[in-house]
mmCIF file with all atom_site columns, C-alpha atoms in Angstrom:
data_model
loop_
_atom_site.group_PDB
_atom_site.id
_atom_site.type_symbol
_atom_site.label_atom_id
_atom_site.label_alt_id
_atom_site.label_comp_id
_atom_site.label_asym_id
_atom_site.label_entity_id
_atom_site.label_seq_id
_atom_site.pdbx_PDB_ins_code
_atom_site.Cartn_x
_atom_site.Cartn_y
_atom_site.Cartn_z
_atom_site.occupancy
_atom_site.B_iso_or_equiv
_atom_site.pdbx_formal_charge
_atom_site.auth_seq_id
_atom_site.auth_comp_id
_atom_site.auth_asym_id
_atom_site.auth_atom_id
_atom_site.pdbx_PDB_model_num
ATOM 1   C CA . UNK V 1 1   ? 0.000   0.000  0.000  1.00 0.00 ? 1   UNK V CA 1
ATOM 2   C CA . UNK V 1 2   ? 0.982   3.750  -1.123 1.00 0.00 ? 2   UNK V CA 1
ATOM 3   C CA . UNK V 1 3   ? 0.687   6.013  1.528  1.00 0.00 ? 3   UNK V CA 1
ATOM 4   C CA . UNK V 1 4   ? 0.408   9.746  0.465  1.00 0.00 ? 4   UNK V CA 1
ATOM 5   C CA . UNK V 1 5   ? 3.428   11.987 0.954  1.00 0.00 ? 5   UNK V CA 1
ATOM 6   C CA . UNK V 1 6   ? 2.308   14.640 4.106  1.00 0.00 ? 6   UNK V CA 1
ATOM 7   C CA . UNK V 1 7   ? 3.198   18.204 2.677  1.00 0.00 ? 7   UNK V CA 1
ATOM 8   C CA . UNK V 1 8   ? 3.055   20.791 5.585  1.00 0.00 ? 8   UNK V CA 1
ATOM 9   C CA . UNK V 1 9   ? 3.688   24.353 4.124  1.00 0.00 ? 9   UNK V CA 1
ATOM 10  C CA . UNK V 1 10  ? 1.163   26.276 6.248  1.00 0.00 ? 10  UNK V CA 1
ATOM 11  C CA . UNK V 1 11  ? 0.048   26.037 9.720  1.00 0.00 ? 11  UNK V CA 1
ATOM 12  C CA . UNK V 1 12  ? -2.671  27.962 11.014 1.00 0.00 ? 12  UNK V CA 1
ATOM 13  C CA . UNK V 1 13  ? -2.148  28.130 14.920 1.00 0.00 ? 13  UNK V CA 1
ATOM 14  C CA . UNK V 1 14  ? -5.226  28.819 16.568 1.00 0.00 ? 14  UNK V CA 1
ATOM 15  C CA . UNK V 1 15  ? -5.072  30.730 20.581 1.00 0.00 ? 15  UNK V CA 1
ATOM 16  C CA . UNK V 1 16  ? -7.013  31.906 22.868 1.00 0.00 ? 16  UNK V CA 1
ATOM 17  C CA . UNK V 1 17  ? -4.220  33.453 24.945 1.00 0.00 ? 17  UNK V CA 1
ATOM 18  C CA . UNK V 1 18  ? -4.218  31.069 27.637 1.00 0.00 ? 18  UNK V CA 1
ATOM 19  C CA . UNK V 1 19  ? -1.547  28.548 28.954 1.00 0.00 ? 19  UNK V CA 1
ATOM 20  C CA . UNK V 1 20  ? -2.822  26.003 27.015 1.00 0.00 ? 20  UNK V CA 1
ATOM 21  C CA . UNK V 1 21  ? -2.412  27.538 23.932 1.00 0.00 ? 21  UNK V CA 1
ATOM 22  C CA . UNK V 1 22  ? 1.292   28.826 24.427 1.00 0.00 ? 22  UNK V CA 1
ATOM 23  C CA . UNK V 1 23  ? 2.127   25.384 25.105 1.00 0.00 ? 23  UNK V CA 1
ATOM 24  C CA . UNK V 1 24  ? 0.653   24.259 22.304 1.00 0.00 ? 24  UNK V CA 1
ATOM 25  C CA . UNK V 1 25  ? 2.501   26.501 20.112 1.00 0.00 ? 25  UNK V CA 1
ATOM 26  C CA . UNK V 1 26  ? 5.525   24.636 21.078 1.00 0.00 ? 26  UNK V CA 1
ATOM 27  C CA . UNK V 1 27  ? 3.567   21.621 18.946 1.00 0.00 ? 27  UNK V CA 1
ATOM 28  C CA . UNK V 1 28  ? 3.043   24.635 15.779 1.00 0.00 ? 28  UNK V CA 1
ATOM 29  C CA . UNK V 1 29  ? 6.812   25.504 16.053 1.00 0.00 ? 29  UNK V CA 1
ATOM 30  C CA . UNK V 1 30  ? 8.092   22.021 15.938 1.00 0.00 ? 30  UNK V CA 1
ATOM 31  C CA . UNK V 1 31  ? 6.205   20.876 13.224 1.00 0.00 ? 31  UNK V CA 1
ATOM 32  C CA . UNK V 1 32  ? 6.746   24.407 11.117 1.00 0.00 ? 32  UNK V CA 1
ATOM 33  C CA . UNK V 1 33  ? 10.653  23.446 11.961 1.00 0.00 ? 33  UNK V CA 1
ATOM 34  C CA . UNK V 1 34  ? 10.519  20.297 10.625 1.00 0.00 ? 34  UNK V CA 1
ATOM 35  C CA . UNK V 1 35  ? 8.715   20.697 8.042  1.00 0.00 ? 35  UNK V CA 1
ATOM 36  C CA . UNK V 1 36  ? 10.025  24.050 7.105  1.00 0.00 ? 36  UNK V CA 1
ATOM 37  C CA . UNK V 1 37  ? 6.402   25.731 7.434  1.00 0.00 ? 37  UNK V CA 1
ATOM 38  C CA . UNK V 1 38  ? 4.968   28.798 8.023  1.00 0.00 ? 38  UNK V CA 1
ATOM 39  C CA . UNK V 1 39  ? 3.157   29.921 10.780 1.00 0.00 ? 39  UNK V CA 1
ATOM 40  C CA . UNK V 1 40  ? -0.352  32.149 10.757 1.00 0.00 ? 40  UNK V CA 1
ATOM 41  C CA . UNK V 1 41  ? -1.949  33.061 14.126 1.00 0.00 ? 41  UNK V CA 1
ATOM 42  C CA . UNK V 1 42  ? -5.638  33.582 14.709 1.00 0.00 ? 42  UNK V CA 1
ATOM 43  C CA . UNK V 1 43  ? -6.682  34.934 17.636 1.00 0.00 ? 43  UNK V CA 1
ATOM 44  C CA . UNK V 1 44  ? -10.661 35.248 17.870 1.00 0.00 ? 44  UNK V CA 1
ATOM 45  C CA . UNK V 1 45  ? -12.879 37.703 20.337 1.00 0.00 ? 45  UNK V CA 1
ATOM 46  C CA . UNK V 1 46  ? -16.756 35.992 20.391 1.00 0.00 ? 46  UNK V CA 1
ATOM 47  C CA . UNK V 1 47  ? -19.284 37.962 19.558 1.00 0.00 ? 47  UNK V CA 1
ATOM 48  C CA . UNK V 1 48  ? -21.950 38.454 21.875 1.00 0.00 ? 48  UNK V CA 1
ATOM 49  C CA . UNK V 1 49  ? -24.355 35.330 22.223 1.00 0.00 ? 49  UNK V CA 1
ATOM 50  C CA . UNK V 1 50  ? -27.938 34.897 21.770 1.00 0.00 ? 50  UNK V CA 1
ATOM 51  C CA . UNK V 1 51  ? -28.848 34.309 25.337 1.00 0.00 ? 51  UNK V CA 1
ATOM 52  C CA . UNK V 1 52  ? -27.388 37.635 26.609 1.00 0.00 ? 52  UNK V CA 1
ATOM 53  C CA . UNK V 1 53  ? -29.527 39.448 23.727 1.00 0.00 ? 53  UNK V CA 1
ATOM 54  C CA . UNK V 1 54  ? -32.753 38.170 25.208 1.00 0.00 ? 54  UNK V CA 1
ATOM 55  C CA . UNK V 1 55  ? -31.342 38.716 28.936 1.00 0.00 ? 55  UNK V CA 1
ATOM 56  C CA . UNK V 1 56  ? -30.268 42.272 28.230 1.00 0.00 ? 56  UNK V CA 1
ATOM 57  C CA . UNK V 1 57  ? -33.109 42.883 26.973 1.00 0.00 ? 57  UNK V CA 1
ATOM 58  C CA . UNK V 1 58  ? -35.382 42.320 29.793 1.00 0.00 ? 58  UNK V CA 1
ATOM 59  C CA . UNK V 1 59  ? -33.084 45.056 31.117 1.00 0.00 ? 59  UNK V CA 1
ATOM 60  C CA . UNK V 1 60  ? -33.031 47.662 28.748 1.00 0.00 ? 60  UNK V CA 1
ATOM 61  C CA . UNK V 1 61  ? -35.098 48.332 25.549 1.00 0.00 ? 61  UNK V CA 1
ATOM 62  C CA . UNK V 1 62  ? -34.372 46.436 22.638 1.00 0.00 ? 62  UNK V CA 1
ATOM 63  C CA . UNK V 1 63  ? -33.318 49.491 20.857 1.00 0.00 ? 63  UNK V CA 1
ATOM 64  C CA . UNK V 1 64  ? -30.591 50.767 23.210 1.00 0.00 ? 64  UNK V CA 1
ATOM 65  C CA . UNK V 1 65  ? -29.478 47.272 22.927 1.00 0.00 ? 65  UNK V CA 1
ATOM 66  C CA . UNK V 1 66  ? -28.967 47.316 19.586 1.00 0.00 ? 66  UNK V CA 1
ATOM 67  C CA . UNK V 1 67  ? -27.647 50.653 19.978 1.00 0.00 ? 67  UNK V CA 1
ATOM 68  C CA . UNK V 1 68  ? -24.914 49.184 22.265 1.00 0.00 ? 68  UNK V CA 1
ATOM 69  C CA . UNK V 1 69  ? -23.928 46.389 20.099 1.00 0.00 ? 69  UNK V CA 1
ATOM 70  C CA . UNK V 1 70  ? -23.771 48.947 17.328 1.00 0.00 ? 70  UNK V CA 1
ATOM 71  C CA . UNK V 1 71  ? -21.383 51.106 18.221 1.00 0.00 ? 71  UNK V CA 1
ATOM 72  C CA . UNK V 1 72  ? -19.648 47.972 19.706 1.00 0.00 ? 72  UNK V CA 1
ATOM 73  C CA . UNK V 1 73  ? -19.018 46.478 16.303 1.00 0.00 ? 73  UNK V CA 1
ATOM 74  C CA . UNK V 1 74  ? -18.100 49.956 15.190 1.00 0.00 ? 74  UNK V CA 1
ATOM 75  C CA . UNK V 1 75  ? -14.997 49.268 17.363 1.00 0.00 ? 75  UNK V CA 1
ATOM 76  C CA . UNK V 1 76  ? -14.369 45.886 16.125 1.00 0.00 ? 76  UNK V CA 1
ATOM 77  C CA . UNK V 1 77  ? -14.698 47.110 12.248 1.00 0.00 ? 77  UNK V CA 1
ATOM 78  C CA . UNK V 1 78  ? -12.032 50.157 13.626 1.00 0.00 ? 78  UNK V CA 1
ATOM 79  C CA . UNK V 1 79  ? -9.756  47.525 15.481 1.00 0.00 ? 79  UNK V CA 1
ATOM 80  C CA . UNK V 1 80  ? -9.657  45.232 12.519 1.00 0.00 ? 80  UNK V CA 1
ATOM 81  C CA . UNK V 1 81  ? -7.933  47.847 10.761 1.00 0.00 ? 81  UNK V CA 1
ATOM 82  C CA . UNK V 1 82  ? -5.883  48.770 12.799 1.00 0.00 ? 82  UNK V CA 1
ATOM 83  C CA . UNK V 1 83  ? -7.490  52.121 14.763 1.00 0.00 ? 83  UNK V CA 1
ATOM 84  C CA . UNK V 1 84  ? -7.678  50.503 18.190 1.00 0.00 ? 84  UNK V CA 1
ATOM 85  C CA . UNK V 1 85  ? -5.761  49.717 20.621 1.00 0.00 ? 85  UNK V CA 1
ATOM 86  C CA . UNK V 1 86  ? -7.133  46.578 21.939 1.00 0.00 ? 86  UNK V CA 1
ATOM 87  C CA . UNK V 1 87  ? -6.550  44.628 19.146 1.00 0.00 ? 87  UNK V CA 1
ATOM 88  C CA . UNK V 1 88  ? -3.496  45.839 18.252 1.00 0.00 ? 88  UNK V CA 1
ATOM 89  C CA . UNK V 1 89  ? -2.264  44.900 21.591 1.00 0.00 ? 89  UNK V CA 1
ATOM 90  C CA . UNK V 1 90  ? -3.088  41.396 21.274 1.00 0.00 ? 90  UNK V CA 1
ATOM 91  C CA . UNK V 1 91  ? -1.618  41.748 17.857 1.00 0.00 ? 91  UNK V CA 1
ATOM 92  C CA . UNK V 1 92  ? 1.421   43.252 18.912 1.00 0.00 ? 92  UNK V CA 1
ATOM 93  C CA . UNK V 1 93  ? 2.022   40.494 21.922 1.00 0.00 ? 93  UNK V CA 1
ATOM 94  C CA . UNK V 1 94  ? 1.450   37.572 19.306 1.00 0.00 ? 94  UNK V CA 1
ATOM 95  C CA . UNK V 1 95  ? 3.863   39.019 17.085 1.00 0.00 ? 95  UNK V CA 1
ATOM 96  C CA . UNK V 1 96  ? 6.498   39.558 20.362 1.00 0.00 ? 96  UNK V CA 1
ATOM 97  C CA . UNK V 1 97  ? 5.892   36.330 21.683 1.00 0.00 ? 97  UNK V CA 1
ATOM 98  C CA . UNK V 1 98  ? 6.571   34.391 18.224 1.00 0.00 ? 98  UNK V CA 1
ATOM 99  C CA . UNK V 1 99  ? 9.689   36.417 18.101 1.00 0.00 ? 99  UNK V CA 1
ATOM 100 C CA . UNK V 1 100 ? 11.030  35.569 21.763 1.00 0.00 ? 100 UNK V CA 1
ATOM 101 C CA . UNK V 1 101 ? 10.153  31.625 20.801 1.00 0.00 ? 101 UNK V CA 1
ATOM 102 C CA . UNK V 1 102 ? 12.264  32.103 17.450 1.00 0.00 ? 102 UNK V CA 1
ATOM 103 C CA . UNK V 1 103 ? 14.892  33.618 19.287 1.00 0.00 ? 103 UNK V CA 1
ATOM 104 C CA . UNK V 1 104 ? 15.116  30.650 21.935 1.00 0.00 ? 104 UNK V CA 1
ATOM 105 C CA . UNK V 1 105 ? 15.480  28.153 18.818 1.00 0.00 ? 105 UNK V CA 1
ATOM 106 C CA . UNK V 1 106 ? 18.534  27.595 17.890 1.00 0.00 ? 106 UNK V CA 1
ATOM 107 C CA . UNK V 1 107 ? 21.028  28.408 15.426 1.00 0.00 ? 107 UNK V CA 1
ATOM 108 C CA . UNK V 1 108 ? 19.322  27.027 11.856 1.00 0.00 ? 108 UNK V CA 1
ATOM 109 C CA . UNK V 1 109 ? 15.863  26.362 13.210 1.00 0.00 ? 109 UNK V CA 1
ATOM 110 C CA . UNK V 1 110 ? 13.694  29.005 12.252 1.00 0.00 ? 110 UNK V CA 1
ATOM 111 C CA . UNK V 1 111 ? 10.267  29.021 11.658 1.00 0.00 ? 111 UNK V CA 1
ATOM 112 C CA . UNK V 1 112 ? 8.583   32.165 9.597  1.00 0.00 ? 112 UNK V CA 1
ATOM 113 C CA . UNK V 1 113 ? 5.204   33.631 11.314 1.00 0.00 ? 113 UNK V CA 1
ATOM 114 C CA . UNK V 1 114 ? 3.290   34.519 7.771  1.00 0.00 ? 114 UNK V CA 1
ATOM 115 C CA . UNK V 1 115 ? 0.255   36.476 9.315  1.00 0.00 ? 115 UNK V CA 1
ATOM 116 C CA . UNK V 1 116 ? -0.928  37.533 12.972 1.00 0.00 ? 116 UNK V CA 1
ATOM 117 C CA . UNK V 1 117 ? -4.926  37.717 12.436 1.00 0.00 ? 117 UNK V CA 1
ATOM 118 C CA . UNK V 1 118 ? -7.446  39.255 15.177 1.00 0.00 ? 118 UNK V CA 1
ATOM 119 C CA . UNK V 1 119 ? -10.879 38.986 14.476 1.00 0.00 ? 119 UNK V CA 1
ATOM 120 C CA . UNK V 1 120 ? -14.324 39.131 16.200 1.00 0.00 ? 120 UNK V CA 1
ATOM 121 C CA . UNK V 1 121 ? -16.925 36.763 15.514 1.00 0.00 ? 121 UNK V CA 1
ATOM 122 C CA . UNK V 1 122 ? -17.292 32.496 16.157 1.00 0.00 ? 122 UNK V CA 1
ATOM 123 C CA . UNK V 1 123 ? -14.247 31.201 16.984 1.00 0.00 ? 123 UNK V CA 1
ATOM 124 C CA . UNK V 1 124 ? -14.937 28.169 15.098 1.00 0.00 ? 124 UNK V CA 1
ATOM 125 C CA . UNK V 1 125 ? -16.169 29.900 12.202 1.00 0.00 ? 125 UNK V CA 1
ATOM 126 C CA . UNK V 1 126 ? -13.477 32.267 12.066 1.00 0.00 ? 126 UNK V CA 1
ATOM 127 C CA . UNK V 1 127 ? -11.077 29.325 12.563 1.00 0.00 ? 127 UNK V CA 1
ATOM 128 C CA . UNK V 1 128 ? -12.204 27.710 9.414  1.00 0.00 ? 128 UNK V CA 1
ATOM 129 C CA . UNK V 1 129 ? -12.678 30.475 7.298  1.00 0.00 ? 129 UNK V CA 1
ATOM 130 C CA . UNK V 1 130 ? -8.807  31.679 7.906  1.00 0.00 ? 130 UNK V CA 1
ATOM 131 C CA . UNK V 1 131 ? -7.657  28.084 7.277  1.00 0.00 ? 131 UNK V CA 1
ATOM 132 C CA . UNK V 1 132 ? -9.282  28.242 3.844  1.00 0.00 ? 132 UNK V CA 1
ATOM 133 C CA . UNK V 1 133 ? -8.337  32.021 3.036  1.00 0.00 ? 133 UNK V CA 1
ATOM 134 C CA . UNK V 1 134 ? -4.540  31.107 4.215  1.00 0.00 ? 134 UNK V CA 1
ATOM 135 C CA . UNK V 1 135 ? -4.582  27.645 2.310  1.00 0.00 ? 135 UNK V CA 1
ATOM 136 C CA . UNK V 1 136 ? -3.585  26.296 5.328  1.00 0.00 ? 136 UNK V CA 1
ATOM 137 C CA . UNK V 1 137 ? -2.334  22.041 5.716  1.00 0.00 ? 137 UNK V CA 1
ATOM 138 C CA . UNK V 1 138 ? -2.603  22.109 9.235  1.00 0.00 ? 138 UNK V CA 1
ATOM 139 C CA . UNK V 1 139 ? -4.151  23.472 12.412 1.00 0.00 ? 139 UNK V CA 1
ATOM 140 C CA . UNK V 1 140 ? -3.157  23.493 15.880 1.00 0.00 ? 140 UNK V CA 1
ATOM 141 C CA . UNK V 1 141 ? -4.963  24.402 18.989 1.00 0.00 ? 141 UNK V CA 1
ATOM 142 C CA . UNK V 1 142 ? -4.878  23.174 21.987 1.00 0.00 ? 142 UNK V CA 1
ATOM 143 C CA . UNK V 1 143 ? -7.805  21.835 24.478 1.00 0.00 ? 143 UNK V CA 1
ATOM 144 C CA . UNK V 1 144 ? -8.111  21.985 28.171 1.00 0.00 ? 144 UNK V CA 1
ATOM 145 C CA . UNK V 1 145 ? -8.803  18.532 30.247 1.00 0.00 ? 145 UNK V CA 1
ATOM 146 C CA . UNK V 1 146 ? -8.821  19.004 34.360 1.00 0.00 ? 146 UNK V CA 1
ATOM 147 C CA . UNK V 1 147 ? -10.602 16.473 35.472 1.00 0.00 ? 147 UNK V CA 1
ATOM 148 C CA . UNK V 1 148 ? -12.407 12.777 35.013 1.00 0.00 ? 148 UNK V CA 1
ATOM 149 C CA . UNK V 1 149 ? -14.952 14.391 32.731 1.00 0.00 ? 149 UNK V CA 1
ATOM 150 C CA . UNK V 1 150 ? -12.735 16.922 31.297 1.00 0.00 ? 150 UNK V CA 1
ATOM 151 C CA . UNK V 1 151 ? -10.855 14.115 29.977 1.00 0.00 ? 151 UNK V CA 1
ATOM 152 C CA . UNK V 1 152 ? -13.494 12.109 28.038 1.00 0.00 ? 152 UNK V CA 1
ATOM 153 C CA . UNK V 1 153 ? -14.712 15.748 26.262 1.00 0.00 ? 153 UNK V CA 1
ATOM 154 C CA . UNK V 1 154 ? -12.571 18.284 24.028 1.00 0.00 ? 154 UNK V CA 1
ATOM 155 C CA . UNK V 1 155 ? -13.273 21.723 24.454 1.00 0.00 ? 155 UNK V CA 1
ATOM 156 C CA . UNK V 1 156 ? -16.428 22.299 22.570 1.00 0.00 ? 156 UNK V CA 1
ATOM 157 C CA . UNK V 1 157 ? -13.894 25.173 20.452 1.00 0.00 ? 157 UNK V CA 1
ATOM 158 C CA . UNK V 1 158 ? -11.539 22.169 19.584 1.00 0.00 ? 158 UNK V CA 1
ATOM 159 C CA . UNK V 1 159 ? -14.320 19.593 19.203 1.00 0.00 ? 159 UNK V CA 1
ATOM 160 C CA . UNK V 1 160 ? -16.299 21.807 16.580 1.00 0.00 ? 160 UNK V CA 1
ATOM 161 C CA . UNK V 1 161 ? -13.044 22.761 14.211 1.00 0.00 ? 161 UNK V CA 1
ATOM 162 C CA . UNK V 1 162 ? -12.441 18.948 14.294 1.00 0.00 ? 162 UNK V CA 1
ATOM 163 C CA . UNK V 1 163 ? -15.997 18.160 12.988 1.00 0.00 ? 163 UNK V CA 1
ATOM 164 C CA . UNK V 1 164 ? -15.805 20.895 10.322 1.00 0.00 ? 164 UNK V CA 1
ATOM 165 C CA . UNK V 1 165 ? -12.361 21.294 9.594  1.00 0.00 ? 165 UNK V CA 1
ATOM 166 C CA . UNK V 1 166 ? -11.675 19.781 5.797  1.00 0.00 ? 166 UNK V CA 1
ATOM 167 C CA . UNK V 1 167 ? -7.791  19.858 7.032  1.00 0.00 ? 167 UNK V CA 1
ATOM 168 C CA . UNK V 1 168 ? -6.367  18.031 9.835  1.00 0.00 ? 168 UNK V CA 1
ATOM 169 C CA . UNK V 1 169 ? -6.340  19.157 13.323 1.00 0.00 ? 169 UNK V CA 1
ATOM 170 C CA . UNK V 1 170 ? -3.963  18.820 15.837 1.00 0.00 ? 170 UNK V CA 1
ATOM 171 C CA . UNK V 1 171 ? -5.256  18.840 19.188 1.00 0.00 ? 171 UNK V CA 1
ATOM 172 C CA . UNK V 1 172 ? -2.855  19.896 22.245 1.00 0.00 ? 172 UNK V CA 1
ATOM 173 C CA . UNK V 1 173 ? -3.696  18.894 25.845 1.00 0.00 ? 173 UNK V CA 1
ATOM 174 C CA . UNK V 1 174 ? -1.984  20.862 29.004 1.00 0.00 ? 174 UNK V CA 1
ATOM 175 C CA . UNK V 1 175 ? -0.554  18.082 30.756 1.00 0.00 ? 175 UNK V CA 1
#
């Protein structure tokens, strides 16, 4: 039997900012080493869910909600290019971070960060939508797992890119 050759040129490394995903980043940079690949970051802010719109508004009107939520994705559209500083932070300590890990490497390993993205929306959907845009081969993300329970389940993040992802998916536990 023929197995197919594995080309990794693009990894899209998927983070939520926590300790899990900085670990699992160690997983992106190995595999971008040895497969000399680049690296694209997503980082994704949810939007606000569908239960708080109906709690909310039981608080306020309806139309001061929507007012809110307006002028709130008035800052996202201004963050995602590049007026705000919230987003540019997290940019800006993805893009220091991937430099202090390339600078740890050493001599001759090197991988290349291609993109730092920070967007608002699903995290899933997002996830899969830069995948495709960035012709990704690969995604990595970790998962969190604290208990007996914890342990049986992904995160439902992780779980969801797995079901809909049409490229593999690597899936990094905290140990």
């Amino acid at each position: 039997m023929n197995l197919p050759e594995v080309q990794v040129k693009k990894i899209l490394y998927a983070t939520d900012l926590s300790e899990n995903a900085r670990y699992a980043f160690a997983y992106a940079v190995s595999l971008a080493n040895l497969y000399n690949a680049g690296i694209t970051m997503i980082h994704v802010l949810p939007e606000v869910p569908a239960l708080l719109d109906q709690t909310v508004i039981g608080y306020i009107s309806e139309e001061s909600w929507q007012k809110i939520k307006s002028a709130q994705m008035d800052d996202a559209k201004e963050a995602l290019i590049g007026k705000k500083r919230e987003h540019l932070a997290i940019k800006e300590a993805l893009h220091q971070f991937s430099e202090d890990v390339k600078q740890q490497q050493q001599a001759g390993d090197g991988f290349t960060t291609d993109d730092i993205i920070v967007r608002r929306g699903n995290p899933v959907e997002e996830i899969i939508k830069s995948a495709a845009e960035h012709n990704c081969d690969l995604i990595v993300m970790g998962t969190h797992g604290h208990g007996t329970l914890e342990d049986v389940m992904l995160g439902s993040t992780a779980r969801r890119v797995i079901r809909r992802s049409k490229v593999p998916v690597l899936v990094v536990r905290l140990p």
